[in-house]
mmCIF file with all atom_site columns, C-alpha atoms and ligand atoms in Angstrom:
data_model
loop_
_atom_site.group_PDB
_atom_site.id
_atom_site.type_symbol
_atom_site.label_atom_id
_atom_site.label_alt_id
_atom_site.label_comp_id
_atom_site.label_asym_id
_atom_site.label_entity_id
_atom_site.label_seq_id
_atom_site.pdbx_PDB_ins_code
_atom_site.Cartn_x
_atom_site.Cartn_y
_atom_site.Cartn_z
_atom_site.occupancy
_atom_site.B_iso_or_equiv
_atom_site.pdbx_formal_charge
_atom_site.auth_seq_id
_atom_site.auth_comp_id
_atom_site.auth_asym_id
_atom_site.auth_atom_id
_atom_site.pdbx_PDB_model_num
ATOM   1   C  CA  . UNK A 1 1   ? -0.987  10.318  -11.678 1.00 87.00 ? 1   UNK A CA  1
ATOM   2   C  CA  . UNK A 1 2   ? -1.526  7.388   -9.596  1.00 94.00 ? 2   UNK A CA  1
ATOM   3   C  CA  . UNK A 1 3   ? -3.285  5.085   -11.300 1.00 97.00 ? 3   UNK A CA  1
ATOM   4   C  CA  . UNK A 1 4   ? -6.019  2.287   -8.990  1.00 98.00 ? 4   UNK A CA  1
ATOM   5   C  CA  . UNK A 1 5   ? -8.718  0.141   -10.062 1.00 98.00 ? 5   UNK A CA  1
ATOM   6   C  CA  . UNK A 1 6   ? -12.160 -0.716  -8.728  1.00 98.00 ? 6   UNK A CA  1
ATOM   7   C  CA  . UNK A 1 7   ? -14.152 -3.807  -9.331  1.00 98.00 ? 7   UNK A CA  1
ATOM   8   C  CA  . UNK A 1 8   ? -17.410 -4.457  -8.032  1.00 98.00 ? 8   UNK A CA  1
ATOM   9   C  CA  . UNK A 1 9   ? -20.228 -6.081  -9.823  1.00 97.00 ? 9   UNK A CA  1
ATOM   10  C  CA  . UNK A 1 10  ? -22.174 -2.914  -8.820  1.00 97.00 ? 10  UNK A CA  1
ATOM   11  C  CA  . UNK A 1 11  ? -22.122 -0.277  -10.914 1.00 98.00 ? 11  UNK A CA  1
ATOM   12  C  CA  . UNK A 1 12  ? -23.548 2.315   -8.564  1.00 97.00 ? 12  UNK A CA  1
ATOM   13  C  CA  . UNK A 1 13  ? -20.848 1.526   -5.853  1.00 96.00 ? 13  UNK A CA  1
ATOM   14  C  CA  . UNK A 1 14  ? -17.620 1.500   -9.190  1.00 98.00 ? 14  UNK A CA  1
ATOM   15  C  CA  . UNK A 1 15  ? -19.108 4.872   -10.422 1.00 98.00 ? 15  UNK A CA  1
ATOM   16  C  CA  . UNK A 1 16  ? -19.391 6.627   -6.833  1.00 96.00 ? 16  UNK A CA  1
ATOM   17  C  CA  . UNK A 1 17  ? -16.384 5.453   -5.655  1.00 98.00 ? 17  UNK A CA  1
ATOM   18  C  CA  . UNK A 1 18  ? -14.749 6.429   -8.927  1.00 98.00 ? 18  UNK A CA  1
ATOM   19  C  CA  . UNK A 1 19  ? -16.169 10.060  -8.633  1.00 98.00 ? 19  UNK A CA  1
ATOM   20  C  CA  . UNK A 1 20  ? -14.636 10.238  -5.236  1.00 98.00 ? 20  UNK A CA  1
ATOM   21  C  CA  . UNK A 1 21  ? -11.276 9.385   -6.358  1.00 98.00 ? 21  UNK A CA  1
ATOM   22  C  CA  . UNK A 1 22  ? -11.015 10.984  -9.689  1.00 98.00 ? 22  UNK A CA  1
ATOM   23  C  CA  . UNK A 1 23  ? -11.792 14.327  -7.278  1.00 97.00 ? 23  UNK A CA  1
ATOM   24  C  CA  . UNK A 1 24  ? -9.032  13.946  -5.201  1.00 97.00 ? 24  UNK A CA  1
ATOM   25  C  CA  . UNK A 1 25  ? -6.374  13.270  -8.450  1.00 97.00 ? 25  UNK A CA  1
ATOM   26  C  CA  . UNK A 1 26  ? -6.524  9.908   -9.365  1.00 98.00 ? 26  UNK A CA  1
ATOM   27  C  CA  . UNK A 1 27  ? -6.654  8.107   -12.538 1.00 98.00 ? 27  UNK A CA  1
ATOM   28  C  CA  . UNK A 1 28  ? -9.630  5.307   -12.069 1.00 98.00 ? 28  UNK A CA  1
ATOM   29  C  CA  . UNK A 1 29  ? -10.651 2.209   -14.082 1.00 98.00 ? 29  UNK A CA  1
ATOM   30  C  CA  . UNK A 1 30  ? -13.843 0.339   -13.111 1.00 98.00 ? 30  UNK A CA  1
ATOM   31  C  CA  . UNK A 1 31  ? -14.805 -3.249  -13.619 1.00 98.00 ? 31  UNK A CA  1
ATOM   32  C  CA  . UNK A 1 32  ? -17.988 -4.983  -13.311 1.00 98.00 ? 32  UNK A CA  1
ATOM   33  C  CA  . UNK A 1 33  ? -16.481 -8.424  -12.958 1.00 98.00 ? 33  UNK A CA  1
ATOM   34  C  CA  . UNK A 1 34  ? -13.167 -10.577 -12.407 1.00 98.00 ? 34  UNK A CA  1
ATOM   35  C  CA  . UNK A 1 35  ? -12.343 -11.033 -16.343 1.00 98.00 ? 35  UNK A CA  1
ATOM   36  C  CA  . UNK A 1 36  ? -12.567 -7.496  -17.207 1.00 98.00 ? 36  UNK A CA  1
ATOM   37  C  CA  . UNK A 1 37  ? -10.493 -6.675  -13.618 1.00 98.00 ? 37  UNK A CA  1
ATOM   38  C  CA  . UNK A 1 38  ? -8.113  -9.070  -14.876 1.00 98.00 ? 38  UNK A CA  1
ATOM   39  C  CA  . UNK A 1 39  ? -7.683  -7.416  -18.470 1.00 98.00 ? 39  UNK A CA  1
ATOM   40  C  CA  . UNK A 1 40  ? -7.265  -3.832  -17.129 1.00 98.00 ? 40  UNK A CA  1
ATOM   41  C  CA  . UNK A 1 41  ? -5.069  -4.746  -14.429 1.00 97.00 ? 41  UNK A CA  1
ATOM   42  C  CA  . UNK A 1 42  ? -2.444  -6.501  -17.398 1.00 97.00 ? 42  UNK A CA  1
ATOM   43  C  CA  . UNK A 1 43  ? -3.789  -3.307  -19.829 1.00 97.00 ? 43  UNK A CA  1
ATOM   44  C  CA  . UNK A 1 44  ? -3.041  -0.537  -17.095 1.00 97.00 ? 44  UNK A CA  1
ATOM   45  C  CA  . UNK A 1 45  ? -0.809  -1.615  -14.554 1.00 96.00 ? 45  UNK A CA  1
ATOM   46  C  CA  . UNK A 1 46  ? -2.869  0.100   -11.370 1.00 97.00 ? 46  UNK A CA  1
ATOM   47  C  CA  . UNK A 1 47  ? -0.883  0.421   -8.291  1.00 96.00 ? 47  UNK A CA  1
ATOM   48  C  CA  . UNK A 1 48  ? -3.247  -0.516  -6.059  1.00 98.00 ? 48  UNK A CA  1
ATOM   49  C  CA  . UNK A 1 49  ? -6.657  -2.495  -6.887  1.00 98.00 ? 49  UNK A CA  1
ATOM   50  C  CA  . UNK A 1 50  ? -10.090 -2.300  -4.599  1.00 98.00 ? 50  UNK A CA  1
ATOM   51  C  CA  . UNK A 1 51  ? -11.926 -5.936  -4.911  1.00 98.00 ? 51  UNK A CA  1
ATOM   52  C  CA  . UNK A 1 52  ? -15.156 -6.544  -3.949  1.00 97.00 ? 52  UNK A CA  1
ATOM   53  C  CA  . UNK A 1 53  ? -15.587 -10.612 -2.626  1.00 95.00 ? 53  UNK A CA  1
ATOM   54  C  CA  . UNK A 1 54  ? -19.422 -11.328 -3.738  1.00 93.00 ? 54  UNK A CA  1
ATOM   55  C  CA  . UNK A 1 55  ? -19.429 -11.089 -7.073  1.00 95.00 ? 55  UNK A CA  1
ATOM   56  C  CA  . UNK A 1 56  ? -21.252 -12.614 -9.181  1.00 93.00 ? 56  UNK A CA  1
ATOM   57  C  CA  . UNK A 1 57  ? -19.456 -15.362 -11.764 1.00 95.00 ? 57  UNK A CA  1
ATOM   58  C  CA  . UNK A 1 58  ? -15.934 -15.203 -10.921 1.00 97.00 ? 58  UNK A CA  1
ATOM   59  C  CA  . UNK A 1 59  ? -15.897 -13.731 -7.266  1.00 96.00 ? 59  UNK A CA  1
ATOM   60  C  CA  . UNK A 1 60  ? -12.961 -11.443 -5.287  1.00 97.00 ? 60  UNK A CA  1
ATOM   61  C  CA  . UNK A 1 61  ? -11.106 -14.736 -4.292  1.00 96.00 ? 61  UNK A CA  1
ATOM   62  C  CA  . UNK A 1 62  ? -10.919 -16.197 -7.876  1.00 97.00 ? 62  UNK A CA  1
ATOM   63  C  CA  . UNK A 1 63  ? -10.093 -12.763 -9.194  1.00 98.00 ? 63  UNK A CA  1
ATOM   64  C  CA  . UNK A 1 64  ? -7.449  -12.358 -6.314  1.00 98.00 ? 64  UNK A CA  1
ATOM   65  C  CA  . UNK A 1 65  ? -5.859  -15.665 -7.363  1.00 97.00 ? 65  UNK A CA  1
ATOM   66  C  CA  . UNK A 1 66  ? -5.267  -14.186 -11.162 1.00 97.00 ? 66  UNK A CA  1
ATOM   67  C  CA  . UNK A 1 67  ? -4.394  -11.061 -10.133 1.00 97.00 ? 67  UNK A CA  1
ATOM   68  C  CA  . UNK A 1 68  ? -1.384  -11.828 -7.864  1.00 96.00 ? 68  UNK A CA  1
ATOM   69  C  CA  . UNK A 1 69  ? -0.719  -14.777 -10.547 1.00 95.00 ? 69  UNK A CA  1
ATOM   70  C  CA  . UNK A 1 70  ? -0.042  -11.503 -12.983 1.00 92.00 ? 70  UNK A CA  1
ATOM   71  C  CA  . UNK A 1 71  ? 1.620   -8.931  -10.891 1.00 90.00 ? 71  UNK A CA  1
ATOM   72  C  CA  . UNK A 1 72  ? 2.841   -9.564  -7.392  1.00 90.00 ? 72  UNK A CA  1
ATOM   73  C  CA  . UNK A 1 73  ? 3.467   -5.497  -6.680  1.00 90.00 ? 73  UNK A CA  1
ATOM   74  C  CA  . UNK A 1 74  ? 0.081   -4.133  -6.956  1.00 94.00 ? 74  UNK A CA  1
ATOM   75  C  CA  . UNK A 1 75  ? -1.771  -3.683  -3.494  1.00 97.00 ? 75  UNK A CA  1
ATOM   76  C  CA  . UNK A 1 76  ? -5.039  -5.478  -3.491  1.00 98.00 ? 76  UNK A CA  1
ATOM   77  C  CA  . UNK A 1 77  ? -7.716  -3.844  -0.855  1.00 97.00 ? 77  UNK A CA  1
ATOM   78  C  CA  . UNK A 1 78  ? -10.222 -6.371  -0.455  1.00 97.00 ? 78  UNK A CA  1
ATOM   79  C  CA  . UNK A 1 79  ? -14.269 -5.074  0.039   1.00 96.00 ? 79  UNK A CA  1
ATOM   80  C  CA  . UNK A 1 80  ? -16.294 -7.098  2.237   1.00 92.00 ? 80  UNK A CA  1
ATOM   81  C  CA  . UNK A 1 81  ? -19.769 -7.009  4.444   1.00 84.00 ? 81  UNK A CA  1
ATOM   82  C  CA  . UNK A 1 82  ? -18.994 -8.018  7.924   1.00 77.00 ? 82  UNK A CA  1
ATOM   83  C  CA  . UNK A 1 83  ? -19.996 -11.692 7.813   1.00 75.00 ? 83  UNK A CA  1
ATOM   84  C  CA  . UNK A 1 84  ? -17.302 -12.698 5.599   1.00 81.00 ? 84  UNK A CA  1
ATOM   85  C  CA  . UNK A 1 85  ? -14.252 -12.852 7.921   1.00 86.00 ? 85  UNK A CA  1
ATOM   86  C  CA  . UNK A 1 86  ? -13.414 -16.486 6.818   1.00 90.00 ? 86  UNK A CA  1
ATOM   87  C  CA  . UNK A 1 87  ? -12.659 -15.161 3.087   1.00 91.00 ? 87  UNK A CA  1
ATOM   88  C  CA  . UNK A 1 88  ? -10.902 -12.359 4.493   1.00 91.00 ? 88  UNK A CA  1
ATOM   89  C  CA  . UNK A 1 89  ? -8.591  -14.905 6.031   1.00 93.00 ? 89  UNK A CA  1
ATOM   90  C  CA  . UNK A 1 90  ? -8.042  -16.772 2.867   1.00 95.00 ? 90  UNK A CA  1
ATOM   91  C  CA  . UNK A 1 91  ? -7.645  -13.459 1.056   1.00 96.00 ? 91  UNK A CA  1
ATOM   92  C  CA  . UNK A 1 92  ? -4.715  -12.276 3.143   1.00 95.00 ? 92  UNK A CA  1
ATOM   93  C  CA  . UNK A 1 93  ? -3.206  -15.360 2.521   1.00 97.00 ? 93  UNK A CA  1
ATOM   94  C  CA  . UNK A 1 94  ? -3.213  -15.178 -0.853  1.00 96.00 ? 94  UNK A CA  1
ATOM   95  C  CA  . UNK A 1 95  ? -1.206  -11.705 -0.965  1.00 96.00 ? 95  UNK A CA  1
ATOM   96  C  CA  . UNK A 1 96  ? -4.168  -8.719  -0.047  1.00 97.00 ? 96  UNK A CA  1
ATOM   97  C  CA  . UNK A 1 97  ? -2.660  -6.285  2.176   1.00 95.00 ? 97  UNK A CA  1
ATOM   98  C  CA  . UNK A 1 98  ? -5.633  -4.618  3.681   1.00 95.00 ? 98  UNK A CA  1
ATOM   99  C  CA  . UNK A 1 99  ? -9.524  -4.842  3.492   1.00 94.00 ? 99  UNK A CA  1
ATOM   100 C  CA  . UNK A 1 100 ? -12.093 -2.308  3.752   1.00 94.00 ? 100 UNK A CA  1
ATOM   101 C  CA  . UNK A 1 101 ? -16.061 -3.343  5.015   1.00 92.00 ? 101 UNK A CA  1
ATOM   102 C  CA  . UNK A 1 102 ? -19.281 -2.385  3.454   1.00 92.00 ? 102 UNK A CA  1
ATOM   103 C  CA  . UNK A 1 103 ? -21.010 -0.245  3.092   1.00 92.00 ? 103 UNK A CA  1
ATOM   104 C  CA  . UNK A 1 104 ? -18.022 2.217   2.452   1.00 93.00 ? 104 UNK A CA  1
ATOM   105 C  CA  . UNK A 1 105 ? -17.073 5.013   4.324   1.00 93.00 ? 105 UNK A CA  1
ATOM   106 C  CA  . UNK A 1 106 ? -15.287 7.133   2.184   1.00 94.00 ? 106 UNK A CA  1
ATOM   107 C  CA  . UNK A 1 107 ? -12.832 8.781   4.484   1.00 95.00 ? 107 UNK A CA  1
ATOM   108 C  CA  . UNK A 1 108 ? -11.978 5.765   5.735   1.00 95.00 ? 108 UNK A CA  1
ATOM   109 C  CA  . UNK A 1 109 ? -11.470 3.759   2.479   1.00 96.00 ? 109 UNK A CA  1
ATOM   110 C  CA  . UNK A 1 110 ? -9.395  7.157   1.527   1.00 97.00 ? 110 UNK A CA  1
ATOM   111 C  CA  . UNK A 1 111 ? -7.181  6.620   4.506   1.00 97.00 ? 111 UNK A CA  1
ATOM   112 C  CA  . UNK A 1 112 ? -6.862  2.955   3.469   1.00 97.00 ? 112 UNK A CA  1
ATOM   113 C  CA  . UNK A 1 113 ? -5.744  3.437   0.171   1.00 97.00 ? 113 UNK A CA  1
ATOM   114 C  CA  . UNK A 1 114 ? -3.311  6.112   0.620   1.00 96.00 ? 114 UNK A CA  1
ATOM   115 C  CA  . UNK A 1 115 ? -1.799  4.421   3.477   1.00 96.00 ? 115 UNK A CA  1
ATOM   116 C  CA  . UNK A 1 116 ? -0.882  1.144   1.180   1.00 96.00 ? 116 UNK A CA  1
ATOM   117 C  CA  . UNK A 1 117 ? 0.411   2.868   -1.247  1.00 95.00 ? 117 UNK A CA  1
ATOM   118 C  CA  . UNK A 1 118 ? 2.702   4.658   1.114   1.00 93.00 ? 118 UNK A CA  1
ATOM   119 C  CA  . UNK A 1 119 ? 4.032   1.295   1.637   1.00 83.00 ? 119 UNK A CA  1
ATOM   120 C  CA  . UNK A 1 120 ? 7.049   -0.135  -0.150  1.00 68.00 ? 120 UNK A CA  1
ATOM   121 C  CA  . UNK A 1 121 ? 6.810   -4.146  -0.949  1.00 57.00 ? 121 UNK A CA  1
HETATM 122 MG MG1 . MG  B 2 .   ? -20.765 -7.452  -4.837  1.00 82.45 ? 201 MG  B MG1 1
#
Protein backbone atom coordinates (compact mmCIF):
# COMPACT_ATOMS: atom_id res chain seq x y z
CA UNK A 1 0.00 0.00 0.00
CA UNK A 2 1.40 3.24 -0.86
CA UNK A 3 2.01 5.00 1.94
CA UNK A 4 1.75 9.53 1.77
CA UNK A 5 1.52 12.02 4.38
CA UNK A 6 -0.47 15.21 4.87
CA UNK A 7 0.39 18.14 7.01
CA UNK A 8 -1.61 21.07 7.40
CA UNK A 9 -2.20 22.94 10.55
CA UNK A 10 -5.92 22.43 9.70
CA UNK A 11 -7.45 19.65 10.85
CA UNK A 12 -10.58 19.85 8.75
CA UNK A 13 -8.51 20.09 5.45
CA UNK A 14 -5.78 16.67 7.01
CA UNK A 15 -9.02 14.71 7.87
CA UNK A 16 -10.94 15.38 4.42
CA UNK A 17 -8.17 14.98 2.42
CA UNK A 18 -7.27 11.85 4.35
CA UNK A 19 -10.85 10.38 3.78
CA UNK A 20 -10.36 10.97 0.13
CA UNK A 21 -7.26 9.07 -0.09
CA UNK A 22 -7.75 6.29 2.31
CA UNK A 23 -10.97 5.64 -0.30
CA UNK A 24 -9.05 5.27 -3.18
CA UNK A 25 -6.28 2.66 -1.29
CA UNK A 26 -3.90 4.56 0.41
CA UNK A 27 -2.30 4.35 3.68
CA UNK A 28 -2.47 8.16 5.22
CA UNK A 29 -0.74 9.87 8.18
CA UNK A 30 -1.79 13.42 9.14
CA UNK A 31 0.12 16.13 10.88
CA UNK A 32 -0.93 19.28 12.38
CA UNK A 33 2.49 20.87 12.30
CA UNK A 34 6.25 20.64 10.97
CA UNK A 35 7.68 18.62 14.17
CA UNK A 36 5.15 15.99 14.13
CA UNK A 37 5.54 15.93 9.93
CA UNK A 38 9.06 15.56 10.62
CA UNK A 39 8.68 12.52 13.17
CA UNK A 40 6.28 10.51 10.93
CA UNK A 41 8.09 11.12 7.88
CA UNK A 42 11.56 9.38 9.80
CA UNK A 43 8.71 6.89 11.69
CA UNK A 44 6.92 5.89 8.30
CA UNK A 45 8.89 6.51 5.41
CA UNK A 46 5.81 8.05 3.07
CA UNK A 47 6.56 8.13 -0.53
CA UNK A 48 5.26 11.17 -1.25
CA UNK A 49 4.38 14.08 1.40
CA UNK A 50 1.53 17.01 0.79
CA UNK A 51 2.84 20.35 2.75
CA UNK A 52 0.88 23.07 3.41
CA UNK A 53 3.25 26.66 3.46
CA UNK A 54 1.22 28.83 6.22
CA UNK A 55 1.50 27.11 9.07
CA UNK A 56 1.58 28.19 12.05
CA UNK A 57 5.12 27.78 14.24
CA UNK A 58 7.36 26.03 11.99
CA UNK A 59 5.85 26.74 8.41
CA UNK A 60 6.03 24.44 4.88
CA UNK A 61 9.51 26.03 4.06
CA UNK A 62 11.15 25.22 7.47
CA UNK A 63 9.49 21.83 7.42
CA UNK A 64 10.67 21.38 3.69
CA UNK A 65 14.24 22.18 4.77
CA UNK A 66 14.13 19.07 7.46
CA UNK A 67 12.41 16.96 5.42
CA UNK A 68 14.75 16.79 2.37
CA UNK A 69 17.65 17.12 5.17
CA UNK A 70 16.15 13.40 6.19
CA UNK A 71 15.23 11.70 3.03
CA UNK A 72 16.05 13.06 -0.38
CA UNK A 73 13.54 10.32 -2.28
CA UNK A 74 10.25 11.24 -0.96
CA UNK A 75 8.17 13.63 -3.32
CA UNK A 76 7.14 16.72 -1.50
CA UNK A 77 3.77 18.42 -3.08
CA UNK A 78 3.73 21.74 -1.75
CA UNK A 79 -0.07 23.45 -0.81
CA UNK A 80 -0.37 27.00 -1.37
CA UNK A 81 -3.16 29.99 -1.86
CA UNK A 82 -2.38 31.85 -4.97
CA UNK A 83 -0.49 34.83 -3.53
CA UNK A 84 2.40 32.90 -2.48
CA UNK A 85 4.33 32.33 -5.75
CA UNK A 86 7.61 33.75 -4.23
CA UNK A 87 7.72 30.68 -1.62
CA UNK A 88 6.79 28.45 -4.29
CA UNK A 89 9.98 29.54 -5.96
CA UNK A 90 12.11 28.98 -2.97
CA UNK A 91 10.30 25.69 -2.38
CA UNK A 92 11.24 24.19 -5.73
CA UNK A 93 14.54 25.08 -5.05
CA UNK A 94 14.87 23.38 -2.15
CA UNK A 95 13.85 19.85 -3.76
CA UNK A 96 9.56 20.00 -4.06
CA UNK A 97 8.60 18.55 -7.24
CA UNK A 98 5.15 19.86 -7.72
CA UNK A 99 2.61 22.17 -5.87
CA UNK A 100 -1.00 22.09 -5.65
CA UNK A 101 -3.22 25.67 -4.83
CA UNK A 102 -5.93 26.16 -2.35
CA UNK A 103 -8.59 25.56 -1.85
CA UNK A 104 -8.14 21.89 -3.16
CA UNK A 105 -9.70 20.35 -5.89
CA UNK A 106 -9.65 16.90 -5.30
CA UNK A 107 -9.40 15.46 -8.75
CA UNK A 108 -6.85 17.57 -9.44
CA UNK A 109 -4.65 17.08 -6.32
CA UNK A 110 -5.45 13.17 -7.20
CA UNK A 111 -3.93 13.64 -10.60
CA UNK A 112 -1.00 15.42 -8.91
CA UNK A 113 -0.10 12.90 -6.62
CA UNK A 114 -0.34 9.92 -8.71
CA UNK A 115 1.52 11.51 -11.41
CA UNK A 116 4.77 12.09 -8.97
CA UNK A 117 4.79 9.06 -7.83
CA UNK A 118 4.82 7.64 -11.30
CA UNK A 119 8.04 9.36 -11.47
CA UNK A 120 11.39 7.73 -10.82
CA UNK A 121 14.15 10.17 -9.02
MG1 LIG B 1 -2.29 26.51 6.77
Amino acid sequence: MRKILVVDDECDICDFVKNFFQERGYEVFTALCGEDAIELSKKEKPELILLDIKMKGMDGIATLKHLRAIDRKQKIIMVTALDDQDRMDEASKLGACDYVIKPLMLDYLENAVERNLRVAL
